[in-house]
Amino acid sequence: MNVPALSGRLRGIAALALLPLLALTACGSGDGGTAAVGAQVSPAPTGDPVASVRKVDAVAALLPADVRRSGTLRVGSSIGFPPGAYYPNGPDEAPAGQDIDLTDAVAKVLGVRLQRQDASFETILPALGSGKYDVGTGNFGVTTERLRTIDFVTYVNDGQGFAVRKGDTALKKVTDLTQLCGLTVGTGAGTTFETTLTAHKGVCAKAGKKPYDVKVYSENAATLTALQQGRIDVIMSTINGLRYQASQPAARTTFLGEYHRLDVGFAFKKGSPLTKAFRAAVNELIKDGTYARILKKWGTSDSAIETSRINPPEHA
């Protein structure tokens, strides 16, 4: 068909139709309008490493008495991007992902049921303090700032990275934020990426360069769409998320590598009595091999930790 402008536009529309599923900015819930596409583009890996997990009485005994009586925990969960947590078959079906499997496995060790409530990424941490949720999940990085108001129990080591449009050779790898000077960076609302970019925005002026601009998005689809449409030059997001994204041909992105590693953990209100039980449960899963099987399933074995910790300091 010899209509270059039209065929190019049709290819663009087809690619953009896939973007909501592939958007990996770690900041919101899935887009219900792309459920069918999602099932084709990002099917969940087969296998259920959580199926054989059983309650461990010695670990369950660490739970507060009221939780043992109720047998229920309320989880605020950010569902939005693979491999962490997403809807492979649409929002009317069960979510899947590394965070889903790990949370379910911890619950089985503790002998509790989960009341999982979908929530946008930026709302979960404040809601812990108000008592709306007992625990939050959403690839929350452990930072010095967050440790002032939130307790964490670590379960993987992930962190910050960058990605560009496939074929864009202006950036090869970001090791210093001055490499972003003069560019427009897209990232998720309420994330460590937004905090990092905002806190260091003066580095370009100090280097005598044009400052970088930061565009913040609260919807997962919006960041990747902005990249593909040329409204931003680079995405800053999770290492595992961007690596996964780059492996999906429809996303048309290139992962530029790691910038800064961060421990990632279950989040709790400050002083929560649940942290010791969760740490013991994660360590039980590490010891019995379930943990390694979950990470292998989701292609995140490089993010494995040797032991879970409560409130470790932020990586230098």
PDB file of C-alpha atoms in Angstrom:
ATOM      1  CA  MET A   1       0.000   0.000   0.000  1.00  0.00           C
ATOM      2  CA  ASN A   2       1.739   3.123  -1.230  1.00  0.00           C
ATOM      3  CA  VAL A   3       0.373   5.623   1.322  1.00  0.00           C
ATOM      4  CA  PRO A   4       3.328   6.276   3.664  1.00  0.00           C
ATOM      5  CA  ALA A   5       1.696   8.947   5.812  1.00  0.00           C
ATOM      6  CA  LEU A   6      -1.444   6.913   6.402  1.00  0.00           C
ATOM      7  CA  SER A   7       0.326   3.616   7.034  1.00  0.00           C
ATOM      8  CA  GLY A   8       2.692   5.295   9.468  1.00  0.00           C
ATOM      9  CA  ARG A   9      -0.220   6.808  11.322  1.00  0.00           C
ATOM     10  CA  LEU A  10      -1.996   3.450  11.513  1.00  0.00           C
ATOM     11  CA  ARG A  11       1.146   1.828  12.890  1.00  0.00           C
ATOM     12  CA  GLY A  12       1.350   4.597  15.461  1.00  0.00           C
ATOM     13  CA  ILE A  13      -2.265   4.106  16.509  1.00  0.00           C
ATOM     14  CA  ALA A  14      -1.753   0.363  16.820  1.00  0.00           C
ATOM     15  CA  ALA A  15       1.348   0.833  18.948  1.00  0.00           C
ATOM     16  CA  LEU A  16      -0.296   3.433  21.171  1.00  0.00           C
ATOM     17  CA  ALA A  17      -3.221   1.076  21.767  1.00  0.00           C
ATOM     18  CA  LEU A  18      -0.786  -1.197  23.588  1.00  0.00           C
ATOM     19  CA  LEU A  19       0.844   1.483  25.701  1.00  0.00           C
ATOM     20  CA  PRO A  20      -1.419   1.435  28.786  1.00  0.00           C
ATOM     21  CA  LEU A  21      -0.404  -2.162  29.499  1.00  0.00           C
ATOM     22  CA  LEU A  22       3.247  -1.469  28.946  1.00  0.00           C
ATOM     23  CA  ALA A  23       3.465   1.781  30.889  1.00  0.00           C
ATOM     24  CA  LEU A  24       5.705   1.109  33.855  1.00  0.00           C
ATOM     25  CA  THR A  25       5.876   4.278  35.889  1.00  0.00           C
ATOM     26  CA  ALA A  26       4.904   2.607  39.158  1.00  0.00           C
ATOM     27  CA  CYS A  27       2.251   5.119  40.035  1.00  0.00           C
ATOM     28  CA  GLY A  28      -1.269   3.933  39.360  1.00  0.00           C
ATOM     29  CA  SER A  29      -3.811   1.266  38.593  1.00  0.00           C
ATOM     30  CA  GLY A  30      -4.316  -0.581  35.331  1.00  0.00           C
ATOM     31  CA  ASP A  31      -6.341   0.760  32.426  1.00  0.00           C
ATOM     32  CA  GLY A  32      -9.544  -1.209  32.090  1.00  0.00           C
ATOM     33  CA  GLY A  33      -9.947  -0.244  28.447  1.00  0.00           C
ATOM     34  CA  THR A  34      -6.998  -2.378  27.352  1.00  0.00           C
ATOM     35  CA  ALA A  35      -7.751  -5.622  29.139  1.00  0.00           C
ATOM     36  CA  ALA A  36      -8.041  -7.732  26.011  1.00  0.00           C
ATOM     37  CA  VAL A  37      -4.864  -6.307  24.530  1.00  0.00           C
ATOM     38  CA  GLY A  38      -3.083  -6.866  27.819  1.00  0.00           C
ATOM     39  CA  ALA A  39      -3.882 -10.550  27.837  1.00  0.00           C
ATOM     40  CA  GLN A  40      -2.131 -10.879  24.488  1.00  0.00           C
ATOM     41  CA  VAL A  41       0.817  -8.598  25.137  1.00  0.00           C
ATOM     42  CA  SER A  42       1.772  -9.474  28.697  1.00  0.00           C
ATOM     43  CA  PRO A  43       0.433 -12.884  29.724  1.00  0.00           C
ATOM     44  CA  ALA A  44       1.322 -13.996  33.223  1.00  0.00           C
ATOM     45  CA  PRO A  45       4.055 -16.655  33.438  1.00  0.00           C
ATOM     46  CA  THR A  46       2.828 -20.142  34.169  1.00  0.00           C
ATOM     47  CA  GLY A  47       3.449 -21.952  37.424  1.00  0.00           C
ATOM     48  CA  ASP A  48       2.314 -21.246  40.977  1.00  0.00           C
ATOM     49  CA  PRO A  49       5.193 -21.247  43.464  1.00  0.00           C
ATOM     50  CA  VAL A  50       2.810 -20.047  46.178  1.00  0.00           C
ATOM     51  CA  ALA A  51       0.512 -23.085  46.025  1.00  0.00           C
ATOM     52  CA  SER A  52       2.617 -25.236  48.353  1.00  0.00           C
ATOM     53  CA  VAL A  53       3.163 -22.568  51.028  1.00  0.00           C
ATOM     54  CA  ARG A  54       1.707 -23.441  54.428  1.00  0.00           C
ATOM     55  CA  LYS A  55       1.167 -21.620  57.705  1.00  0.00           C
ATOM     56  CA  VAL A  56       4.184 -21.560  60.032  1.00  0.00           C
ATOM     57  CA  ASP A  57       2.879 -21.382  63.582  1.00  0.00           C
ATOM     58  CA  ALA A  58       6.047 -19.902  65.089  1.00  0.00           C
ATOM     59  CA  VAL A  59       5.928 -17.044  62.589  1.00  0.00           C
ATOM     60  CA  ALA A  60       2.176 -16.516  62.879  1.00  0.00           C
ATOM     61  CA  ALA A  61       2.590 -16.203  66.639  1.00  0.00           C
ATOM     62  CA  LEU A  62       4.459 -12.920  66.034  1.00  0.00           C
ATOM     63  CA  LEU A  63       1.267 -11.269  64.802  1.00  0.00           C
ATOM     64  CA  PRO A  64      -0.623  -8.984  67.203  1.00  0.00           C
ATOM     65  CA  ALA A  65      -3.415 -10.744  69.064  1.00  0.00           C
ATOM     66  CA  ASP A  66      -6.181  -8.762  67.343  1.00  0.00           C
ATOM     67  CA  VAL A  67      -4.884  -9.771  63.891  1.00  0.00           C
ATOM     68  CA  ARG A  68      -4.668 -13.421  64.936  1.00  0.00           C
ATOM     69  CA  ARG A  69      -8.293 -13.210  66.095  1.00  0.00           C
ATOM     70  CA  SER A  70      -9.602 -11.526  62.963  1.00  0.00           C
ATOM     71  CA  GLY A  71      -7.361 -13.492  60.617  1.00  0.00           C
ATOM     72  CA  THR A  72      -7.478 -10.630  58.125  1.00  0.00           C
ATOM     73  CA  LEU A  73      -5.113  -7.922  56.856  1.00  0.00           C
ATOM     74  CA  ARG A  74      -6.101  -4.946  54.696  1.00  0.00           C
ATOM     75  CA  VAL A  75      -3.627  -4.369  51.871  1.00  0.00           C
ATOM     76  CA  GLY A  76      -3.431  -1.166  49.837  1.00  0.00           C
ATOM     77  CA  SER A  77      -2.014  -2.371  46.540  1.00  0.00           C
ATOM     78  CA  SER A  78      -0.825  -0.381  43.525  1.00  0.00           C
ATOM     79  CA  ILE A  79      -1.681  -2.520  40.495  1.00  0.00           C
ATOM     80  CA  GLY A  80      -0.236  -1.127  37.337  1.00  0.00           C
ATOM     81  CA  PHE A  81       2.862  -2.636  35.758  1.00  0.00           C
ATOM     82  CA  PRO A  82       4.647  -5.937  35.198  1.00  0.00           C
ATOM     83  CA  PRO A  83       6.604  -7.613  36.594  1.00  0.00           C
ATOM     84  CA  GLY A  84       5.531  -6.097  39.949  1.00  0.00           C
ATOM     85  CA  ALA A  85       1.725  -6.146  39.791  1.00  0.00           C
ATOM     86  CA  TYR A  86      -0.646  -5.826  36.845  1.00  0.00           C
ATOM     87  CA  TYR A  87      -3.827  -7.191  35.266  1.00  0.00           C
ATOM     88  CA  PRO A  88      -2.857  -9.703  32.577  1.00  0.00           C
ATOM     89  CA  ASN A  89      -6.524 -10.474  31.873  1.00  0.00           C
ATOM     90  CA  GLY A  90      -8.166  -7.144  32.681  1.00  0.00           C
ATOM     91  CA  PRO A  91      -9.239  -5.470  35.937  1.00  0.00           C
ATOM     92  CA  ASP A  92     -12.216  -7.787  36.393  1.00  0.00           C
ATOM     93  CA  GLU A  93      -9.837 -10.714  36.849  1.00  0.00           C
ATOM     94  CA  ALA A  94      -7.202 -11.348  39.519  1.00  0.00           C
ATOM     95  CA  PRO A  95      -3.968  -9.344  39.383  1.00  0.00           C
ATOM     96  CA  ALA A  96      -0.609 -11.057  38.901  1.00  0.00           C
ATOM     97  CA  GLY A  97       3.032 -10.223  39.439  1.00  0.00           C
ATOM     98  CA  GLN A  98       5.981 -10.520  41.760  1.00  0.00           C
ATOM     99  CA  ASP A  99       4.406  -8.331  44.464  1.00  0.00           C
ATOM    100  CA  ILE A 100       1.147 -10.277  44.290  1.00  0.00           C
ATOM    101  CA  ASP A 101       2.887 -13.638  44.688  1.00  0.00           C
ATOM    102  CA  LEU A 102       5.133 -12.461  47.510  1.00  0.00           C
ATOM    103  CA  THR A 103       2.255 -10.878  49.433  1.00  0.00           C
ATOM    104  CA  ASP A 104       0.097 -13.974  48.984  1.00  0.00           C
ATOM    105  CA  ALA A 105       2.966 -16.211  50.137  1.00  0.00           C
ATOM    106  CA  VAL A 106       3.578 -14.092  53.257  1.00  0.00           C
ATOM    107  CA  ALA A 107      -0.141 -14.245  54.056  1.00  0.00           C
ATOM    108  CA  LYS A 108      -0.101 -18.037  53.830  1.00  0.00           C
ATOM    109  CA  VAL A 109       2.909 -18.285  56.154  1.00  0.00           C
ATOM    110  CA  LEU A 110       1.073 -16.024  58.614  1.00  0.00           C
ATOM    111  CA  GLY A 111      -2.210 -17.872  58.219  1.00  0.00           C
ATOM    112  CA  VAL A 112      -4.218 -14.743  57.370  1.00  0.00           C
ATOM    113  CA  ARG A 113      -6.575 -13.681  54.602  1.00  0.00           C
ATOM    114  CA  LEU A 114      -5.900 -10.577  52.541  1.00  0.00           C
ATOM    115  CA  GLN A 115      -8.415  -7.872  51.766  1.00  0.00           C
ATOM    116  CA  ARG A 116      -6.614  -6.352  48.794  1.00  0.00           C
ATOM    117  CA  GLN A 117      -7.774  -2.887  47.779  1.00  0.00           C
ATOM    118  CA  ASP A 118      -6.490  -1.286  44.581  1.00  0.00           C
ATOM    119  CA  ALA A 119      -5.137   2.200  45.123  1.00  0.00           C
ATOM    120  CA  SER A 120      -3.069   4.715  43.198  1.00  0.00           C
ATOM    121  CA  PHE A 121       0.595   4.629  44.140  1.00  0.00           C
ATOM    122  CA  GLU A 122       0.792   8.121  45.624  1.00  0.00           C
ATOM    123  CA  THR A 123      -2.184   7.596  47.974  1.00  0.00           C
ATOM    124  CA  ILE A 124      -1.066   4.425  49.746  1.00  0.00           C
ATOM    125  CA  LEU A 125       1.628   5.703  52.125  1.00  0.00           C
ATOM    126  CA  PRO A 126      -0.526   8.542  53.524  1.00  0.00           C
ATOM    127  CA  ALA A 127      -3.426   6.088  53.938  1.00  0.00           C
ATOM    128  CA  LEU A 128      -1.279   3.819  56.130  1.00  0.00           C
ATOM    129  CA  GLY A 129      -0.974   6.593  58.678  1.00  0.00           C
ATOM    130  CA  SER A 130      -4.735   7.112  58.742  1.00  0.00           C
ATOM    131  CA  GLY A 131      -5.345   3.413  59.382  1.00  0.00           C
ATOM    132  CA  LYS A 132      -7.094   2.701  56.083  1.00  0.00           C
ATOM    133  CA  TYR A 133      -4.656  -0.116  55.293  1.00  0.00           C
ATOM    134  CA  ASP A 134      -2.544  -2.394  57.475  1.00  0.00           C
ATOM    135  CA  VAL A 135       0.147  -2.785  54.828  1.00  0.00           C
ATOM    136  CA  GLY A 136       0.974  -1.240  51.470  1.00  0.00           C
ATOM    137  CA  THR A 137       2.542  -2.773  48.362  1.00  0.00           C
ATOM    138  CA  GLY A 138       3.642  -1.080  45.166  1.00  0.00           C
ATOM    139  CA  ASN A 139       7.414  -1.432  44.748  1.00  0.00           C
ATOM    140  CA  PHE A 140       7.985   1.146  47.492  1.00  0.00           C
ATOM    141  CA  GLY A 141      11.659   2.063  47.696  1.00  0.00           C
ATOM    142  CA  VAL A 142      13.196   2.572  51.137  1.00  0.00           C
ATOM    143  CA  THR A 143      14.446   6.159  51.385  1.00  0.00           C
ATOM    144  CA  THR A 144      15.632   8.334  54.236  1.00  0.00           C
ATOM    145  CA  GLU A 145      12.674  10.669  53.730  1.00  0.00           C
ATOM    146  CA  ARG A 146      10.093   7.879  53.812  1.00  0.00           C
ATOM    147  CA  LEU A 147      11.659   6.282  56.884  1.00  0.00           C
ATOM    148  CA  ARG A 148      10.617   9.335  58.879  1.00  0.00           C
ATOM    149  CA  THR A 149       6.964   8.347  58.650  1.00  0.00           C
ATOM    150  CA  ILE A 150       6.872   4.780  57.313  1.00  0.00           C
ATOM    151  CA  ASP A 151       8.212   1.417  58.486  1.00  0.00           C
ATOM    152  CA  PHE A 152       9.468  -1.020  55.856  1.00  0.00           C
ATOM    153  CA  VAL A 153      10.080  -4.755  55.692  1.00  0.00           C
ATOM    154  CA  THR A 154      12.309  -5.425  52.684  1.00  0.00           C
ATOM    155  CA  TYR A 155      11.701  -8.130  50.104  1.00  0.00           C
ATOM    156  CA  VAL A 156      13.743  -7.195  46.990  1.00  0.00           C
ATOM    157  CA  ASN A 157      16.488  -4.828  45.906  1.00  0.00           C
ATOM    158  CA  ASP A 158      15.334  -2.858  42.865  1.00  0.00           C
ATOM    159  CA  GLY A 159      15.862   0.858  42.296  1.00  0.00           C
ATOM    160  CA  GLN A 160      15.988   3.639  39.742  1.00  0.00           C
ATOM    161  CA  GLY A 161      16.748   3.513  36.042  1.00  0.00           C
ATOM    162  CA  PHE A 162      16.118   5.291  32.737  1.00  0.00           C
ATOM    163  CA  ALA A 163      14.712   4.400  29.336  1.00  0.00           C
ATOM    164  CA  VAL A 164      14.388   6.147  25.966  1.00  0.00           C
ATOM    165  CA  ARG A 165      12.592   5.516  22.698  1.00  0.00           C
ATOM    166  CA  LYS A 166      14.092   2.701  20.695  1.00  0.00           C
ATOM    167  CA  GLY A 167      16.553   4.158  18.219  1.00  0.00           C
ATOM    168  CA  ASP A 168      17.224   7.296  20.271  1.00  0.00           C
ATOM    169  CA  THR A 169      21.003   7.435  20.664  1.00  0.00           C
ATOM    170  CA  ALA A 170      21.304  10.782  22.476  1.00  0.00           C
ATOM    171  CA  LEU A 171      21.707   8.945  25.782  1.00  0.00           C
ATOM    172  CA  LYS A 172      23.651   5.707  26.200  1.00  0.00           C
ATOM    173  CA  LYS A 173      23.623   5.357  29.984  1.00  0.00           C
ATOM    174  CA  VAL A 174      22.773   7.811  32.760  1.00  0.00           C
ATOM    175  CA  THR A 175      25.352   7.846  35.545  1.00  0.00           C
ATOM    176  CA  ASP A 176      25.034  11.538  36.422  1.00  0.00           C
ATOM    177  CA  LEU A 177      21.937  13.726  36.312  1.00  0.00           C
ATOM    178  CA  THR A 178      23.836  16.399  34.379  1.00  0.00           C
ATOM    179  CA  GLN A 179      23.457  14.073  31.397  1.00  0.00           C
ATOM    180  CA  LEU A 180      19.757  14.973  31.477  1.00  0.00           C
ATOM    181  CA  CYS A 181      20.383  18.723  31.160  1.00  0.00           C
ATOM    182  CA  GLY A 182      18.243  20.252  28.423  1.00  0.00           C
ATOM    183  CA  LEU A 183      15.980  17.182  28.230  1.00  0.00           C
ATOM    184  CA  THR A 184      12.425  16.543  29.397  1.00  0.00           C
ATOM    185  CA  VAL A 185      12.112  13.648  31.854  1.00  0.00           C
ATOM    186  CA  GLY A 186       8.836  11.852  32.526  1.00  0.00           C
ATOM    187  CA  THR A 187       8.140  10.022  35.764  1.00  0.00           C
ATOM    188  CA  GLY A 188       5.399   8.969  38.185  1.00  0.00           C
ATOM    189  CA  ALA A 189       3.675  11.102  40.796  1.00  0.00           C
ATOM    190  CA  GLY A 190       4.730  10.502  44.391  1.00  0.00           C
ATOM    191  CA  THR A 191       7.665   8.273  43.454  1.00  0.00           C
ATOM    192  CA  THR A 192      11.302   8.288  44.513  1.00  0.00           C
ATOM    193  CA  PHE A 193      12.064   9.255  40.915  1.00  0.00           C
ATOM    194  CA  GLU A 194      10.106  12.478  41.218  1.00  0.00           C
ATOM    195  CA  THR A 195      11.829  13.204  44.539  1.00  0.00           C
ATOM    196  CA  THR A 196      15.309  12.568  43.109  1.00  0.00           C
ATOM    197  CA  LEU A 197      14.753  14.688  40.019  1.00  0.00           C
ATOM    198  CA  THR A 198      13.251  17.565  41.979  1.00  0.00           C
ATOM    199  CA  ALA A 199      15.903  17.542  44.703  1.00  0.00           C
ATOM    200  CA  HIS A 200      18.788  17.715  42.209  1.00  0.00           C
ATOM    201  CA  LYS A 201      17.303  20.083  39.667  1.00  0.00           C
ATOM    202  CA  GLY A 202      20.046  22.632  40.348  1.00  0.00           C
ATOM    203  CA  VAL A 203      22.872  20.427  39.080  1.00  0.00           C
ATOM    204  CA  CYS A 204      22.520  21.739  35.538  1.00  0.00           C
ATOM    205  CA  ALA A 205      22.835  25.397  36.544  1.00  0.00           C
ATOM    206  CA  LYS A 206      25.944  24.538  38.541  1.00  0.00           C
ATOM    207  CA  ALA A 207      27.375  22.857  35.454  1.00  0.00           C
ATOM    208  CA  GLY A 208      26.503  25.873  33.299  1.00  0.00           C
ATOM    209  CA  LYS A 209      23.916  23.920  31.321  1.00  0.00           C
ATOM    210  CA  LYS A 210      20.241  24.285  30.493  1.00  0.00           C
ATOM    211  CA  PRO A 211      18.103  22.671  33.230  1.00  0.00           C
ATOM    212  CA  TYR A 212      16.152  19.498  32.629  1.00  0.00           C
ATOM    213  CA  ASP A 213      12.369  19.661  32.786  1.00  0.00           C
ATOM    214  CA  VAL A 214      10.330  17.151  34.802  1.00  0.00           C
ATOM    215  CA  LYS A 215       6.880  16.017  33.692  1.00  0.00           C
ATOM    216  CA  VAL A 216       4.938  14.061  36.319  1.00  0.00           C
ATOM    217  CA  TYR A 217       2.155  11.649  35.404  1.00  0.00           C
ATOM    218  CA  SER A 218      -0.360   9.956  37.679  1.00  0.00           C
ATOM    219  CA  GLU A 219      -1.540   7.440  35.080  1.00  0.00           C
ATOM    220  CA  ASN A 220       0.651   4.600  33.884  1.00  0.00           C
ATOM    221  CA  ALA A 221      -0.270   4.917  30.233  1.00  0.00           C
ATOM    222  CA  ALA A 222       0.458   8.618  30.068  1.00  0.00           C
ATOM    223  CA  THR A 223       4.220   8.448  30.630  1.00  0.00           C
ATOM    224  CA  LEU A 224       4.936   5.937  27.896  1.00  0.00           C
ATOM    225  CA  THR A 225       2.516   7.611  25.505  1.00  0.00           C
ATOM    226  CA  ALA A 226       4.318  10.913  26.099  1.00  0.00           C
ATOM    227  CA  LEU A 227       7.651   9.259  25.325  1.00  0.00           C
ATOM    228  CA  GLN A 228       6.436   7.712  22.083  1.00  0.00           C
ATOM    229  CA  GLN A 229       4.823  10.964  20.977  1.00  0.00           C
ATOM    230  CA  GLY A 230       8.023  12.911  21.648  1.00  0.00           C
ATOM    231  CA  ARG A 231       6.624  15.061  24.452  1.00  0.00           C
ATOM    232  CA  ILE A 232       9.315  13.724  26.797  1.00  0.00           C
ATOM    233  CA  ASP A 233      12.817  12.505  25.994  1.00  0.00           C
ATOM    234  CA  VAL A 234      13.414   9.936  28.713  1.00  0.00           C
ATOM    235  CA  ILE A 235      11.545   7.975  31.406  1.00  0.00           C
ATOM    236  CA  MET A 236      12.819   7.478  34.946  1.00  0.00           C
ATOM    237  CA  SER A 237      11.254   4.472  36.685  1.00  0.00           C
ATOM    238  CA  THR A 238      12.031   1.116  38.305  1.00  0.00           C
ATOM    239  CA  ILE A 239      14.939  -1.007  37.114  1.00  0.00           C
ATOM    240  CA  ASN A 240      12.863  -4.176  36.873  1.00  0.00           C
ATOM    241  CA  GLY A 241       9.920  -2.389  35.295  1.00  0.00           C
ATOM    242  CA  LEU A 242      11.942  -0.649  32.606  1.00  0.00           C
ATOM    243  CA  ARG A 243      13.915  -3.803  31.858  1.00  0.00           C
ATOM    244  CA  TYR A 244      10.651  -5.699  31.392  1.00  0.00           C
ATOM    245  CA  GLN A 245       9.203  -2.887  29.307  1.00  0.00           C
ATOM    246  CA  ALA A 246      12.167  -2.927  26.940  1.00  0.00           C
ATOM    247  CA  SER A 247      11.649  -6.667  26.384  1.00  0.00           C
ATOM    248  CA  GLN A 248       8.175  -5.987  24.939  1.00  0.00           C
ATOM    249  CA  PRO A 249       8.426  -5.073  21.221  1.00  0.00           C
ATOM    250  CA  ALA A 250       5.265  -2.941  21.266  1.00  0.00           C
ATOM    251  CA  ALA A 251       6.770  -0.574  23.860  1.00  0.00           C
ATOM    252  CA  ARG A 252       9.635   0.394  21.521  1.00  0.00           C
ATOM    253  CA  THR A 253      11.927   1.473  24.362  1.00  0.00           C
ATOM    254  CA  THR A 254      15.569   0.909  25.272  1.00  0.00           C
ATOM    255  CA  PHE A 255      16.613   0.417  28.892  1.00  0.00           C
ATOM    256  CA  LEU A 256      19.635   2.552  29.749  1.00  0.00           C
ATOM    257  CA  GLY A 257      20.673   0.597  32.820  1.00  0.00           C
ATOM    258  CA  GLU A 258      20.697   1.166  36.557  1.00  0.00           C
ATOM    259  CA  TYR A 259      21.138   4.579  38.116  1.00  0.00           C
ATOM    260  CA  HIS A 260      20.603   3.993  41.857  1.00  0.00           C
ATOM    261  CA  ARG A 261      19.724   0.829  43.763  1.00  0.00           C
ATOM    262  CA  LEU A 262      17.065   0.880  46.490  1.00  0.00           C
ATOM    263  CA  ASP A 263      15.703  -1.719  48.865  1.00  0.00           C
ATOM    264  CA  VAL A 264      12.003  -2.289  48.263  1.00  0.00           C
ATOM    265  CA  GLY A 265       9.645  -3.306  50.998  1.00  0.00           C
ATOM    266  CA  PHE A 266       6.196  -3.808  52.424  1.00  0.00           C
ATOM    267  CA  ALA A 267       5.109  -0.473  53.879  1.00  0.00           C
ATOM    268  CA  PHE A 268       3.503   0.101  57.294  1.00  0.00           C
ATOM    269  CA  LYS A 269       2.567   3.043  59.459  1.00  0.00           C
ATOM    270  CA  LYS A 270       5.352   4.079  61.822  1.00  0.00           C
ATOM    271  CA  GLY A 271       5.512   1.830  64.867  1.00  0.00           C
ATOM    272  CA  SER A 272       3.354  -0.900  63.327  1.00  0.00           C
ATOM    273  CA  PRO A 273       3.335  -4.150  65.344  1.00  0.00           C
ATOM    274  CA  LEU A 274       3.205  -6.134  62.086  1.00  0.00           C
ATOM    275  CA  THR A 275       6.801  -5.634  60.951  1.00  0.00           C
ATOM    276  CA  LYS A 276       8.424  -8.457  62.930  1.00  0.00           C
ATOM    277  CA  ALA A 277       5.913 -10.999  61.687  1.00  0.00           C
ATOM    278  CA  PHE A 278       6.336  -9.882  58.061  1.00  0.00           C
ATOM    279  CA  ARG A 279      10.135  -9.970  58.303  1.00  0.00           C
ATOM    280  CA  ALA A 280      10.008 -13.498  59.753  1.00  0.00           C
ATOM    281  CA  ALA A 281       7.593 -14.579  57.019  1.00  0.00           C
ATOM    282  CA  VAL A 282       9.804 -13.254  54.210  1.00  0.00           C
ATOM    283  CA  ASN A 283      12.837 -14.944  55.756  1.00  0.00           C
ATOM    284  CA  GLU A 284      10.872 -18.195  56.004  1.00  0.00           C
ATOM    285  CA  LEU A 285      10.113 -17.973  52.275  1.00  0.00           C
ATOM    286  CA  ILE A 286      13.795 -17.299  51.551  1.00  0.00           C
ATOM    287  CA  LYS A 287      14.796 -20.306  53.647  1.00  0.00           C
ATOM    288  CA  ASP A 288      12.356 -22.779  52.101  1.00  0.00           C
ATOM    289  CA  GLY A 289      13.085 -21.738  48.499  1.00  0.00           C
ATOM    290  CA  THR A 290       9.669 -20.240  47.688  1.00  0.00           C
ATOM    291  CA  TYR A 291      11.171 -16.765  47.439  1.00  0.00           C
ATOM    292  CA  ALA A 292      13.715 -17.798  44.809  1.00  0.00           C
ATOM    293  CA  ARG A 293      11.013 -19.579  42.794  1.00  0.00           C
ATOM    294  CA  ILE A 294       8.786 -16.488  42.791  1.00  0.00           C
ATOM    295  CA  LEU A 295      11.592 -14.225  41.581  1.00  0.00           C
ATOM    296  CA  LYS A 296      12.620 -16.736  38.922  1.00  0.00           C
ATOM    297  CA  LYS A 297       9.025 -16.868  37.684  1.00  0.00           C
ATOM    298  CA  TRP A 298       8.984 -13.094  37.179  1.00  0.00           C
ATOM    299  CA  GLY A 299      12.530 -12.730  35.843  1.00  0.00           C
ATOM    300  CA  THR A 300      13.729 -10.676  38.811  1.00  0.00           C
ATOM    301  CA  SER A 301      16.282 -13.018  40.381  1.00  0.00           C
ATOM    302  CA  ASP A 302      18.948 -10.295  40.142  1.00  0.00           C
ATOM    303  CA  SER A 303      16.940  -8.359  42.745  1.00  0.00           C
ATOM    304  CA  ALA A 304      17.033 -11.134  45.358  1.00  0.00           C
ATOM    305  CA  ILE A 305      18.045 -10.303  48.932  1.00  0.00           C
ATOM    306  CA  GLU A 306      19.728 -12.673  51.371  1.00  0.00           C
ATOM    307  CA  THR A 307      17.620 -11.673  54.357  1.00  0.00           C
ATOM    308  CA  SER A 308      14.691  -9.375  55.025  1.00  0.00           C
ATOM    309  CA  ARG A 309      15.294  -6.330  57.216  1.00  0.00           C
ATOM    310  CA  ILE A 310      13.199  -3.767  59.009  1.00  0.00           C
ATOM    311  CA  ASN A 311      14.000  -0.137  58.117  1.00  0.00           C
ATOM    312  CA  PRO A 312      17.493  -0.505  56.620  1.00  0.00           C
ATOM    313  CA  PRO A 313      19.193   2.794  55.765  1.00  0.00           C
ATOM    314  CA  GLU A 314      18.884   4.048  52.209  1.00  0.00           C
ATOM    315  CA  HIS A 315      21.669   2.903  49.901  1.00  0.00           C
ATOM    316  CA  ALA A 316      24.375   5.524  49.527  1.00  0.00           C
TER     317      ALA A 316
END
